[in-house]
CSV table of C-alpha atoms in Angstrom, one decimal:
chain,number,residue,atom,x,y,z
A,13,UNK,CA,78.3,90.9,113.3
A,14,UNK,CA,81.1,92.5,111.5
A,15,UNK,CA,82.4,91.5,108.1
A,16,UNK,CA,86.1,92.2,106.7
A,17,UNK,CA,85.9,91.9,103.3
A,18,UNK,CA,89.8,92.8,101.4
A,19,UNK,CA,89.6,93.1,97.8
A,20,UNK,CA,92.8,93.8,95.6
A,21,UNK,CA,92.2,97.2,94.1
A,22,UNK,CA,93.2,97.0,90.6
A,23,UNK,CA,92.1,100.4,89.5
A,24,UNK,CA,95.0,102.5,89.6
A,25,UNK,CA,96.3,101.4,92.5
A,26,UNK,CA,98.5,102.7,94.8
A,27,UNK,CA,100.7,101.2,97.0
A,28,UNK,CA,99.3,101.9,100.3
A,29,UNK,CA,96.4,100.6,101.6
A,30,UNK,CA,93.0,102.6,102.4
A,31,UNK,CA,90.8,101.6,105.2
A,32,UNK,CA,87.2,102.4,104.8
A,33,UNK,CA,85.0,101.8,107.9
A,34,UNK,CA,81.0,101.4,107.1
A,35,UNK,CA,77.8,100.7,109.0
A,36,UNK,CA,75.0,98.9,106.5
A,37,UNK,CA,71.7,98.3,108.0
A,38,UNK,CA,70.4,95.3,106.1
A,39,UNK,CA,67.3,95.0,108.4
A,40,UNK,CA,65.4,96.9,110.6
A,41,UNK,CA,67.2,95.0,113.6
A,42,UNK,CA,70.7,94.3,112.7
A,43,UNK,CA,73.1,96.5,111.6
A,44,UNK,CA,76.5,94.5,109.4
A,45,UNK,CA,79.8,96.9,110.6
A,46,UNK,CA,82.2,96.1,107.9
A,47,UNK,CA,85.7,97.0,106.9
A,48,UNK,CA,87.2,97.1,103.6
A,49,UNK,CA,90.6,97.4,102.9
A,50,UNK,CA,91.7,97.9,99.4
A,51,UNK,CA,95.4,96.5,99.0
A,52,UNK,CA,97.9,95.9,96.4
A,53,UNK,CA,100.0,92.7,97.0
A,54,UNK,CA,103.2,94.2,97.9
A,55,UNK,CA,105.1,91.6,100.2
A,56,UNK,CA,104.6,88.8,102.0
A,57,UNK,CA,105.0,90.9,105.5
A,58,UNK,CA,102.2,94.0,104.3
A,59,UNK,CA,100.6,90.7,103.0
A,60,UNK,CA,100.5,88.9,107.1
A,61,UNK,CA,99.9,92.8,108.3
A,62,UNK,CA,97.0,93.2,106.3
A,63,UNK,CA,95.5,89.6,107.3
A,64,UNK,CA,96.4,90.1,111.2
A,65,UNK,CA,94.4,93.7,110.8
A,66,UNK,CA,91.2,91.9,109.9
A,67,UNK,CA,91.4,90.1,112.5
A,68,UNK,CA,92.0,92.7,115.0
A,69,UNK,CA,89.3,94.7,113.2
A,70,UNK,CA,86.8,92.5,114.2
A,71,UNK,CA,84.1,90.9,117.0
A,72,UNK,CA,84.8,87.2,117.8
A,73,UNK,CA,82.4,85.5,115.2
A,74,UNK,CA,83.0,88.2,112.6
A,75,UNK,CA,83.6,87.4,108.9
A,76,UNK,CA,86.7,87.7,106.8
A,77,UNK,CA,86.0,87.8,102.7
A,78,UNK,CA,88.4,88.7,100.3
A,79,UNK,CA,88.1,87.7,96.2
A,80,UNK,CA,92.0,87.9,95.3
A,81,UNK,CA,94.2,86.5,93.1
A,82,UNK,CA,96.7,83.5,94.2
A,83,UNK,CA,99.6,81.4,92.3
A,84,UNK,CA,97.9,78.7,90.6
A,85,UNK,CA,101.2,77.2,89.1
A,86,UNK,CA,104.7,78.7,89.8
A,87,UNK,CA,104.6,82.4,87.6
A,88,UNK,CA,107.4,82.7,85.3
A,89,UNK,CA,110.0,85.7,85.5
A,90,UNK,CA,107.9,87.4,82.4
A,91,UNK,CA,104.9,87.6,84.8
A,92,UNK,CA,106.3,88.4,87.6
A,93,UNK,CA,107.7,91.6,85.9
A,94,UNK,CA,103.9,91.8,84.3
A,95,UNK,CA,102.3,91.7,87.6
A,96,UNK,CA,104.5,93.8,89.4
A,97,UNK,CA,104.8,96.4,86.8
A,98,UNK,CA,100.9,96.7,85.6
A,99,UNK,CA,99.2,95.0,88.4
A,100,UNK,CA,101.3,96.4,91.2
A,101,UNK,CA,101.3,92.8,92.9
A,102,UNK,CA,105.0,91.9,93.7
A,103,UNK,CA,103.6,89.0,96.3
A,104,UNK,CA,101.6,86.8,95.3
A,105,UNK,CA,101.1,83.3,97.8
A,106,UNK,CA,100.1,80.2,96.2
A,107,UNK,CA,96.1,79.2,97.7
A,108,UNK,CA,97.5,76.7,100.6
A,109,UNK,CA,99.7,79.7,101.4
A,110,UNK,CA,97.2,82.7,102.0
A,111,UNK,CA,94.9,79.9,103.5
A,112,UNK,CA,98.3,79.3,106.4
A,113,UNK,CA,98.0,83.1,107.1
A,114,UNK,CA,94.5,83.6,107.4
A,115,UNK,CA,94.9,80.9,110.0
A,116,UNK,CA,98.3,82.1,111.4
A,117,UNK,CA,96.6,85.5,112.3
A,118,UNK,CA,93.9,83.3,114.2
A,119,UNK,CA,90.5,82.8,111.7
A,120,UNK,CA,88.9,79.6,111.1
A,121,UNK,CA,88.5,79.4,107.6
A,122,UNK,CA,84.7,78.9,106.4
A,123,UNK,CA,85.6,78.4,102.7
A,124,UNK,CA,88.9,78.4,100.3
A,125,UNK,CA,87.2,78.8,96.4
A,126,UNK,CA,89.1,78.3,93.3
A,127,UNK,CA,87.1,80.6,90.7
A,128,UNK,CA,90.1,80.5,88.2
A,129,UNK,CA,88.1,79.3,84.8
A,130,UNK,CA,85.3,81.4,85.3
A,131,UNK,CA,87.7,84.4,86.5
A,132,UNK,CA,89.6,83.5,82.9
A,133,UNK,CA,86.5,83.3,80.9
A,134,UNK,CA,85.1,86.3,82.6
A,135,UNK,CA,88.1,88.5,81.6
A,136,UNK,CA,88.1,87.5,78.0
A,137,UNK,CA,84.7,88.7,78.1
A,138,UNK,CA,85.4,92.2,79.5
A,139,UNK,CA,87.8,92.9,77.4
A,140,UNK,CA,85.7,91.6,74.2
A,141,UNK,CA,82.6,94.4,75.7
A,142,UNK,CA,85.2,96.8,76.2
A,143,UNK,CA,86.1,96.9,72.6
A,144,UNK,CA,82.7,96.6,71.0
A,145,UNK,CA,82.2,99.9,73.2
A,146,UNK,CA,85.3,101.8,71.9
A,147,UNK,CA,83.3,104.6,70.5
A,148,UNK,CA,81.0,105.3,73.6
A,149,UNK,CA,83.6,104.8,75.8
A,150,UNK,CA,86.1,107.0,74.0
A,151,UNK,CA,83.5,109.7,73.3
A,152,UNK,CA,82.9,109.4,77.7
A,153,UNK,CA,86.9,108.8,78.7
A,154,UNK,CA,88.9,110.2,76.2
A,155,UNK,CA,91.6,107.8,74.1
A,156,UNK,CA,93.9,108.3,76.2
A,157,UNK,CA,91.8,106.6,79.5
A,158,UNK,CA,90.3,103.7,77.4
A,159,UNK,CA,93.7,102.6,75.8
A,160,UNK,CA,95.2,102.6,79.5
A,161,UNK,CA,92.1,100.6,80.9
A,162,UNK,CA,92.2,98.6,77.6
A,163,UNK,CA,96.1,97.1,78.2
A,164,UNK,CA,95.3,96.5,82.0
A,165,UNK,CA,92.2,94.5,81.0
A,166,UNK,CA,94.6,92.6,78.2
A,167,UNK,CA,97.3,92.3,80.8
A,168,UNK,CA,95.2,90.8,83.5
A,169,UNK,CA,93.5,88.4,81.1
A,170,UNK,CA,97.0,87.7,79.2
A,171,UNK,CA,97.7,86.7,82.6
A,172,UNK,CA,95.0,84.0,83.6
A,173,UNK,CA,95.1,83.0,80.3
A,174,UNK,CA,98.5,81.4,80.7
A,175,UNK,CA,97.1,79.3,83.5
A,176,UNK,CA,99.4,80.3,86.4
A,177,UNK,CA,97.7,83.2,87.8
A,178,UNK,CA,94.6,81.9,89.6
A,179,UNK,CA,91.4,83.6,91.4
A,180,UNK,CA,89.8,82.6,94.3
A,181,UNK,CA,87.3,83.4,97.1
A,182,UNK,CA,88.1,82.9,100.4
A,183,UNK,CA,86.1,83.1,103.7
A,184,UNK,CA,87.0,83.1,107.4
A,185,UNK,CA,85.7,83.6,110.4
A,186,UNK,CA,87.3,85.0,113.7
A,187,UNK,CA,86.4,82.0,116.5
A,188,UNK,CA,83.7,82.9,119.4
A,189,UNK,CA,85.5,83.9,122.5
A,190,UNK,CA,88.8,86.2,121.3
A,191,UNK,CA,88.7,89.5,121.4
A,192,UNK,CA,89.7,92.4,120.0
């Protein structure tokens, strides 16, 4: 059984996208092939390319999971500048809209997840631990790296905190019967 699972990668990303290709043996009998691909949301067309290479990626009955960020509300110009200049997301679909590609590339989808208020509360959090850790993380990063990490973890929970910016969990699966 393979398992795509896309995750936007928010750590200093770049804008091209990384495929990494893994076996994990979860039991003595069955081995999980998965592919991750770590993407930033540049347009709608990488956006379809990047949906359409899961699918090609893998065996009929395969998995598609991705935890990615989706318009909640219609983003205002300010965050749309926000995303694009710290997030590196200059595409970002609205949930009935990634759920249309996921199925326009050919998956069934399994589950569509809105985790926006936990997302929101769990990126207040972060950044509330990041700063009662200033001094150990200083003392292991440097001032330069924790300020840096600091504003993208403000930026990204300025962002949800607005309440147009949502999160969500979505899982497909590539129907019995198709191929490659």
């Amino acid at each position: 059984v393979g398992v795509c699972a896309c995750f936007l990668c928010l750590w200093f990303s770049s804008l091209f996208s990384r495929l990494h290709h893994n076996h994990i043996h979860l039991h003595t009998h069955t081995t999980y092939t998965t592919y991750t691909i770590y993407t930033a949301h540049t347009t709608h067309t990488t956006h379809t390319q990047h949906t359409q290479q899961c699918y090609s990626l893998l065996s009929p009955g395969g998995y598609f999971y991705a935890e990615d960020f989706f318009a909640l509300h219609p983003l205002t110009v300010e965050e749309k500048h926000t995303l694009e200049r710290d997030v590196f997301c200059t595409y970002l679909p609205d949930m009935p809209t990634y759920l249309r590609q996921l199925q326009d590339a050919g998956f069934e989808i399994v589950k569509a997840e809105d985790l926006t208020e936990s997302w929101k509360e769990w990126t207040k959090e972060r950044v509330e631990k990041f700063d009662e850790n200033k001094a150990d993380l200083i003392r292991i990063h440097r001032t330069d790296t924790f300020s840096r990490l600091r504003y993208f973890y403000n930026v990204v929970k300025d962002l949800y905190q607005a309440g147009n910016l949502g999160g969500g969990r979505f899982v497909a699966r590539k129907p019995t019967g198709h191929s490659h």
